[in-house]
Amino acid sequence: MSLVSIVIPAYNEEEVIGESYRRLTAVMAQSDCDWELLFVNDGSRDRTISILKDIAKTDSHVRVLDFSRNFGHQIAISAGMDYAAGDSVVVIDADLQDPPEVILDMIKKWQEGYHVVYGKRLKRKGETLFKKLTAKLFYRFLHSMTDVNIPVDTGDFRLLDRKVCDAMRTLTEKNRYVRGLVSWVGFSQTAVEYVREERFAGETKYPLKKMLRFATDGIISFSFKPLKIATWAGCLISALSFLYLLVVIVQKFMGQTVAGWASILAVSLFFNGVILFMLGIIGEYIGRIYDEAKNRPLYIIQEEVGFHHDKPEENQR
Ligand code: UDP
Ligand code: MG
């Protein structure tokens, strides 16, 4: 019987984690596969970890990785993939926004031979208009900025075959945009459509700041276009400046020089703004190069619960 690993990242999810466990177990019991539930506690400051440990005591399907601090959603997913033992790996949020029942459809597609089955959101319920709008715009913007074909309106809710999971594990970059990496590794991919539900309880763990960081990672990890835009904007602005210089010289010879304080100030402010913006773009890239150069491990695990194998050394990266 094939084994399906379900990776569930959780950050301050005490209100939902028990219910997620029950729903996931009920769903997997209907499948014809064996399963393990691999919870990754991403440095929660509430009771999430103690609830998870209690569950692990009573159910041998359950494994828990406890991070030493909050490393972030994408890293929690990556750790789950490192430790998953299954023939396929499903990633699902802890908050039941992605209905666990869809996993059965994913498994069916996988058994038909697909290597990646991603969930495509037809609708998002219970999220603010702002979030829906920014998400919609972002996915389309990302699509136009990158050469890798990242499907729009998909999240990290997806099933990966063992082969894909192994391929993912060879990608060691630190600023991880997992759904982009899954597209990058290739293999045969297909979608199942679903309606994204409201959070079962609790609040989003993605405040605007995290969302922005996530969006920048998505664009910068998969595109040089911002740098190209900086170059082209630089060229265009230089050309325009040269034309303006000609105008100024002509005016000088025609004796039309005026006080000109306002125009000089406006031009200078504009160009300083543009230059700082370009520097900012370059800085985003350099910051990420710096992160790679430091080569710190992606995450630190303070405790593993419910694993029956010896500690997989090669999993530490
Ligand atoms: N999450 C995490 N670490 C974080 C933030 C979020 O592990 O730093 C988890 C969270 O517990 C949830 C999933 O990532 O299981 C998605 O987060 P959330 O539901 O808050 O995001 P949203 O659905 O609002 O985009
Ligand atoms: Mg959510």
Short mmCIF file of C-alpha atoms and ligand atoms in Angstrom, two decimals:
data_model
loop_
_atom_site.label_atom_id
_atom_site.label_comp_id
_atom_site.label_asym_id
_atom_site.label_seq_id
_atom_site.Cartn_x
_atom_site.Cartn_y
_atom_site.Cartn_z
CA MET A 1 0.00 0.00 0.00
CA SER A 2 1.43 3.40 -0.86
CA LEU A 3 2.15 5.92 1.85
CA VAL A 4 0.94 9.52 1.61
CA SER A 5 2.66 12.12 3.79
CA ILE A 6 0.58 15.15 4.65
CA VAL A 7 2.62 18.18 5.63
CA ILE A 8 0.82 20.75 7.76
CA PRO A 9 2.65 23.96 8.73
CA ALA A 10 1.20 25.53 11.86
CA TYR A 11 1.91 28.86 13.50
CA ASN A 12 -0.27 29.82 16.47
CA GLU A 13 -3.11 27.55 15.39
CA GLU A 14 -4.33 26.32 18.79
CA GLU A 15 -7.97 26.98 17.85
CA VAL A 16 -7.91 24.86 14.72
CA ILE A 17 -5.18 22.28 15.00
CA GLY A 18 -7.30 19.64 16.77
CA GLU A 19 -10.08 19.98 14.23
CA SER A 20 -7.58 19.82 11.34
CA TYR A 21 -6.23 16.59 12.75
CA ARG A 22 -9.72 15.10 13.00
CA ARG A 23 -10.80 16.17 9.51
CA LEU A 24 -7.56 14.98 7.91
CA THR A 25 -7.74 11.63 9.67
CA ALA A 26 -11.39 11.15 8.67
CA VAL A 27 -10.53 11.90 5.05
CA MET A 28 -7.45 9.70 4.90
CA ALA A 29 -9.33 6.80 6.46
CA GLN A 30 -11.53 6.82 3.33
CA SER A 31 -8.54 6.54 0.99
CA ASP A 32 -6.90 3.33 -0.08
CA CYS A 33 -3.47 4.60 1.02
CA ASP A 34 -1.60 4.53 4.29
CA TRP A 35 -0.81 7.99 5.63
CA GLU A 36 1.29 10.04 8.00
CA LEU A 37 0.39 13.50 9.27
CA LEU A 38 3.53 15.59 9.57
CA PHE A 39 2.86 18.76 11.52
CA VAL A 40 5.54 21.43 11.48
CA ASN A 41 5.21 23.76 14.43
CA ASP A 42 6.71 27.01 13.19
CA GLY A 43 7.65 28.52 16.55
CA SER A 44 4.09 29.03 17.79
CA ARG A 45 3.75 31.03 20.98
CA ASP A 46 0.43 29.48 21.98
CA ARG A 47 -0.58 25.93 22.93
CA THR A 48 -0.20 24.49 19.42
CA ILE A 49 2.83 22.37 20.27
CA SER A 50 1.39 20.85 23.43
CA ILE A 51 -1.82 19.95 21.61
CA LEU A 52 0.23 18.35 18.83
CA LYS A 53 2.34 16.37 21.28
CA ASP A 54 -0.79 15.05 22.98
CA ILE A 55 -2.21 13.96 19.63
CA ALA A 56 1.10 12.28 18.69
CA LYS A 57 0.97 10.23 21.88
CA THR A 58 -2.33 8.65 20.91
CA ASP A 59 -1.91 8.26 17.14
CA SER A 60 1.03 6.58 15.43
CA HIS A 61 0.18 8.33 12.14
CA VAL A 62 1.26 11.63 13.61
CA ARG A 63 4.73 13.17 13.51
CA VAL A 64 5.67 16.59 14.80
CA LEU A 65 8.65 18.76 13.94
CA ASP A 66 9.13 21.57 16.42
CA PHE A 67 11.11 24.55 15.10
CA SER A 68 13.28 26.49 17.52
CA ARG A 69 11.56 29.72 16.44
CA ASN A 70 9.30 31.13 13.73
CA PHE A 71 11.06 30.55 10.40
CA GLY A 72 8.08 31.21 8.15
CA HIS A 73 5.47 29.29 6.22
CA GLN A 74 7.59 28.45 3.16
CA ILE A 75 10.44 27.10 5.27
CA ALA A 76 8.04 25.03 7.38
CA ILE A 77 6.75 23.42 4.18
CA SER A 78 10.32 22.74 3.03
CA ALA A 79 11.16 21.06 6.34
CA GLY A 80 8.06 18.90 5.99
CA MET A 81 9.23 17.78 2.55
CA ASP A 82 12.65 16.93 3.98
CA TYR A 83 11.20 14.69 6.65
CA ALA A 84 8.27 13.17 4.75
CA ALA A 85 8.62 9.45 4.14
CA GLY A 86 5.68 9.01 1.76
CA ASP A 87 5.48 7.93 -1.86
CA SER A 88 3.70 11.22 -2.32
CA VAL A 89 3.56 14.37 -0.22
CA VAL A 90 0.56 16.64 0.21
CA VAL A 91 1.00 20.16 1.58
CA ILE A 92 -2.05 21.71 3.23
CA ASP A 93 -2.63 24.71 5.52
CA ALA A 94 -3.62 24.02 9.10
CA ASP A 95 -6.61 26.36 9.07
CA LEU A 96 -8.94 24.17 6.94
CA GLN A 97 -9.26 26.84 4.27
CA ASP A 98 -8.16 24.15 1.87
CA PRO A 99 -10.80 21.41 2.29
CA PRO A 100 -9.05 18.11 3.20
CA GLU A 101 -11.62 16.21 1.09
CA VAL A 102 -9.88 17.53 -2.03
CA ILE A 103 -6.86 15.39 -1.11
CA LEU A 104 -8.81 12.32 -2.24
CA ASP A 105 -9.18 13.85 -5.72
CA MET A 106 -5.49 14.68 -5.72
CA ILE A 107 -4.57 11.10 -4.83
CA LYS A 108 -6.79 9.86 -7.64
CA LYS A 109 -4.97 12.06 -10.17
CA TRP A 110 -1.65 10.93 -8.76
CA GLN A 111 -2.64 7.29 -9.18
CA GLU A 112 -3.53 8.11 -12.78
CA GLY A 113 0.13 9.03 -13.23
CA TYR A 114 0.48 12.78 -12.65
CA HIS A 115 3.51 13.88 -10.64
CA VAL A 116 2.17 17.19 -9.35
CA VAL A 117 -1.48 17.87 -8.59
CA TYR A 118 -2.07 21.44 -7.50
CA GLY A 119 -5.23 22.91 -6.08
CA LYS A 120 -6.66 25.76 -8.12
CA ARG A 121 -8.88 28.15 -6.22
CA LEU A 122 -12.12 28.88 -8.00
CA LYS A 123 -13.25 31.21 -5.26
CA ARG A 124 -11.89 32.47 -1.97
CA LYS A 125 -14.40 32.72 0.82
CA GLY A 126 -14.14 34.76 3.96
CA GLU A 127 -11.12 36.78 2.92
CA THR A 128 -11.03 40.55 2.74
CA LEU A 129 -11.61 42.26 -0.59
CA PHE A 130 -8.14 43.73 -0.21
CA LYS A 131 -6.54 40.30 0.09
CA LYS A 132 -8.49 38.85 -2.82
CA LEU A 133 -7.71 41.82 -5.04
CA THR A 134 -4.01 42.01 -4.18
CA ALA A 135 -3.67 38.23 -4.60
CA LYS A 136 -5.36 38.32 -7.99
CA LEU A 137 -3.22 41.21 -9.20
CA PHE A 138 -0.06 39.71 -7.76
CA TYR A 139 -0.43 36.31 -9.44
CA ARG A 140 -1.00 37.96 -12.79
CA PHE A 141 1.87 40.38 -12.31
CA LEU A 142 4.15 37.51 -11.31
CA HIS A 143 3.06 35.59 -14.37
CA SER A 144 4.04 38.47 -16.63
CA MET A 145 7.36 39.00 -14.86
CA THR A 146 8.71 35.45 -14.87
CA ASP A 147 9.80 32.95 -17.47
CA VAL A 148 8.78 29.98 -15.32
CA ASN A 149 5.16 29.13 -15.89
CA ILE A 150 3.68 29.48 -12.40
CA PRO A 151 -0.07 28.74 -12.60
CA VAL A 152 -2.26 31.61 -11.40
CA ASP A 153 -4.59 31.34 -8.38
CA THR A 154 -2.83 28.35 -6.88
CA GLY A 155 -1.40 28.16 -3.40
CA ASP A 156 0.80 25.63 -1.71
CA PHE A 157 -2.07 23.16 -1.37
CA ARG A 158 -0.83 20.42 -3.68
CA LEU A 159 0.33 16.84 -4.00
CA LEU A 160 3.87 16.00 -5.05
CA ASP A 161 5.14 12.64 -6.14
CA ARG A 162 8.23 11.27 -4.36
CA LYS A 163 10.31 12.11 -7.45
CA VAL A 164 9.22 15.74 -7.35
CA CYS A 165 9.80 15.95 -3.62
CA ASP A 166 13.35 14.62 -4.08
CA ALA A 167 13.93 17.12 -6.87
CA MET A 168 12.67 19.91 -4.60
CA ARG A 169 15.11 18.88 -1.94
CA THR A 170 18.05 19.49 -4.28
CA LEU A 171 17.08 23.17 -4.48
CA THR A 172 18.91 24.71 -1.58
CA GLU A 173 18.00 28.37 -1.94
CA LYS A 174 17.17 30.21 1.27
CA ASN A 175 14.50 32.63 0.10
CA ARG A 176 11.99 30.06 -0.90
CA TYR A 177 8.92 30.59 -3.00
CA VAL A 178 7.80 26.98 -2.91
CA ARG A 179 5.01 27.06 -5.48
CA GLY A 180 7.40 28.64 -7.99
CA LEU A 181 10.04 26.00 -7.27
CA VAL A 182 7.47 23.27 -7.91
CA SER A 183 6.78 24.77 -11.33
CA TRP A 184 10.50 25.08 -11.96
CA VAL A 185 11.26 21.39 -11.36
CA GLY A 186 8.76 20.41 -14.04
CA PHE A 187 7.26 16.88 -14.29
CA SER A 188 3.70 16.24 -15.40
CA GLN A 189 1.40 18.64 -13.60
CA THR A 190 -2.34 18.94 -13.40
CA ALA A 191 -4.92 20.84 -11.37
CA VAL A 192 -7.94 20.01 -9.29
CA GLU A 193 -10.32 22.90 -8.74
CA TYR A 194 -11.77 23.78 -5.36
CA VAL A 195 -13.42 26.56 -3.43
CA ARG A 196 -11.25 28.06 -0.73
CA GLU A 197 -13.23 28.09 2.50
CA GLU A 198 -13.18 30.51 5.38
CA ARG A 199 -10.67 29.93 8.10
CA PHE A 200 -12.12 27.43 10.60
CA ALA A 201 -11.02 29.66 13.49
CA GLY A 202 -8.31 32.14 14.38
CA GLU A 203 -6.85 34.87 12.21
CA THR A 204 -4.57 34.98 9.21
CA LYS A 205 -0.89 34.56 10.04
CA TYR A 206 0.03 36.55 6.96
CA PRO A 207 -0.06 40.23 7.85
CA LEU A 208 0.67 42.73 5.09
CA LYS A 209 4.38 42.77 5.87
CA LYS A 210 4.75 39.02 5.43
CA MET A 211 2.64 39.14 2.28
CA LEU A 212 4.90 41.79 0.77
CA ARG A 213 8.02 39.82 1.64
CA PHE A 214 6.45 36.71 0.13
CA ALA A 215 5.51 38.58 -3.03
CA THR A 216 9.01 40.06 -3.41
CA ASP A 217 10.53 36.61 -2.96
CA GLY A 218 8.24 35.26 -5.66
CA ILE A 219 9.26 37.90 -8.17
CA ILE A 220 12.94 38.15 -7.34
CA SER A 221 13.59 34.40 -7.14
CA PHE A 222 12.16 33.87 -10.57
CA SER A 223 12.90 36.96 -12.57
CA PHE A 224 15.66 39.33 -13.62
CA LYS A 225 13.08 41.61 -15.13
CA PRO A 226 13.19 44.20 -12.32
CA LEU A 227 16.92 44.63 -13.00
CA LYS A 228 16.24 44.90 -16.71
CA ILE A 229 13.55 47.48 -16.06
CA ALA A 230 16.09 49.43 -14.00
CA THR A 231 18.54 49.34 -16.92
CA TRP A 232 15.99 50.40 -19.51
CA ALA A 233 14.56 53.11 -17.31
CA GLY A 234 18.13 54.36 -16.79
CA CYS A 235 18.72 54.48 -20.56
CA LEU A 236 15.44 56.23 -21.23
CA ILE A 237 16.02 58.81 -18.54
CA SER A 238 19.57 59.48 -19.79
CA ALA A 239 18.26 60.05 -23.30
CA LEU A 240 15.59 62.44 -22.06
CA SER A 241 18.15 64.27 -19.93
CA PHE A 242 20.39 64.70 -22.95
CA LEU A 243 17.55 66.22 -24.93
CA TYR A 244 16.79 68.57 -22.08
CA LEU A 245 20.48 69.54 -21.96
CA LEU A 246 20.27 70.58 -25.61
CA VAL A 247 17.25 72.74 -24.78
CA VAL A 248 19.14 74.37 -21.92
CA ILE A 249 22.18 75.12 -24.12
CA VAL A 250 20.01 76.68 -26.81
CA GLN A 251 18.23 78.80 -24.22
CA LYS A 252 21.57 79.93 -22.82
CA PHE A 253 22.75 81.14 -26.23
CA MET A 254 19.47 82.87 -26.88
CA GLY A 255 19.89 84.68 -23.60
CA GLN A 256 16.73 83.24 -22.12
CA THR A 257 18.26 82.01 -18.90
CA VAL A 258 15.85 82.50 -16.04
CA ALA A 259 16.12 81.99 -12.32
CA GLY A 260 15.07 78.33 -12.84
CA TRP A 261 15.21 77.30 -9.21
CA ALA A 262 11.91 75.41 -9.24
CA SER A 263 12.66 73.43 -12.39
CA ILE A 264 16.12 72.43 -11.19
CA LEU A 265 14.73 71.33 -7.85
CA ALA A 266 11.94 69.33 -9.52
CA VAL A 267 14.32 67.59 -11.90
CA SER A 268 16.83 66.86 -9.16
CA LEU A 269 14.18 65.46 -6.82
CA PHE A 270 12.75 63.29 -9.55
CA PHE A 271 16.10 61.81 -10.52
CA ASN A 272 17.17 61.25 -6.95
CA GLY A 273 13.93 59.36 -6.41
CA VAL A 274 14.48 57.25 -9.49
CA ILE A 275 18.08 56.47 -8.52
CA LEU A 276 17.14 55.45 -4.99
CA PHE A 277 14.38 53.22 -6.34
CA MET A 278 16.81 51.51 -8.72
CA LEU A 279 19.31 51.08 -5.90
CA GLY A 280 16.53 49.53 -3.85
CA ILE A 281 15.84 46.95 -6.56
CA ILE A 282 19.52 46.09 -6.80
CA GLY A 283 19.68 45.91 -3.01
CA GLU A 284 16.89 43.33 -2.93
CA TYR A 285 18.97 41.09 -5.15
CA ILE A 286 22.18 41.69 -3.24
CA GLY A 287 20.43 40.97 0.07
CA ARG A 288 19.39 37.60 -1.26
CA ILE A 289 22.88 36.88 -2.55
CA TYR A 290 24.13 37.70 0.94
CA ASP A 291 21.63 35.24 2.43
CA GLU A 292 22.90 32.52 0.13
CA ALA A 293 26.53 33.35 0.85
CA LYS A 294 26.04 32.96 4.60
CA ASN A 295 24.74 29.48 3.91
CA ARG A 296 23.02 29.08 7.23
CA PRO A 297 20.77 26.05 7.65
CA LEU A 298 17.25 26.67 6.46
CA TYR A 299 15.74 25.86 9.85
CA ILE A 300 16.60 24.55 13.28
CA ILE A 301 14.55 21.78 14.82
CA GLN A 302 14.44 21.60 18.58
CA GLU A 303 12.41 18.42 18.83
CA GLU A 304 11.10 15.61 16.68
CA VAL A 305 8.11 13.66 17.92
CA GLY A 306 6.63 10.45 16.52
CA PHE A 307 9.34 9.63 13.98
CA HIS A 308 10.15 5.96 13.88
CA HIS A 309 13.34 6.17 11.87
CA ASP A 310 16.81 7.28 12.95
CA LYS A 311 17.41 10.96 12.52
CA PRO A 312 17.98 11.47 8.78
CA GLU A 313 21.36 13.21 8.74
CA GLU A 314 21.17 14.27 5.11
CA ASN A 315 17.93 16.01 5.92
CA GLN A 316 19.72 18.69 7.88
CA ARG A 317 20.56 21.46 5.48
N1 UDP B 1 2.10 29.68 8.83
C1 UDP B 1 3.35 29.24 9.28
N2 UDP B 1 4.29 30.19 9.61
C2 UDP B 1 4.05 31.53 9.49
C3 UDP B 1 2.79 31.96 9.00
C4 UDP B 1 1.84 31.00 8.67
O1 UDP B 1 3.60 28.05 9.41
O2 UDP B 1 4.93 32.31 9.81
C5 UDP B 1 1.08 28.66 8.48
C6 UDP B 1 -0.27 28.86 9.13
O3 UDP B 1 -0.33 28.25 10.39
C7 UDP B 1 -1.20 28.19 8.12
C8 UDP B 1 -0.51 28.45 6.81
O4 UDP B 1 0.85 28.76 7.11
O5 UDP B 1 -1.27 26.80 8.32
C9 UDP B 1 -1.13 29.57 6.02
O6 UDP B 1 -1.26 30.72 6.83
P1 UDP B 1 -2.57 31.59 6.88
O7 UDP B 1 -3.79 30.72 6.86
O8 UDP B 1 -2.46 32.52 8.03
O9 UDP B 1 -2.47 32.41 5.54
P2 UDP B 1 -3.68 32.87 4.60
O10 UDP B 1 -4.51 31.66 4.34
O11 UDP B 1 -4.41 33.92 5.36
O12 UDP B 1 -2.99 33.40 3.39
MG MG B 2 -5.32 30.52 5.74
#
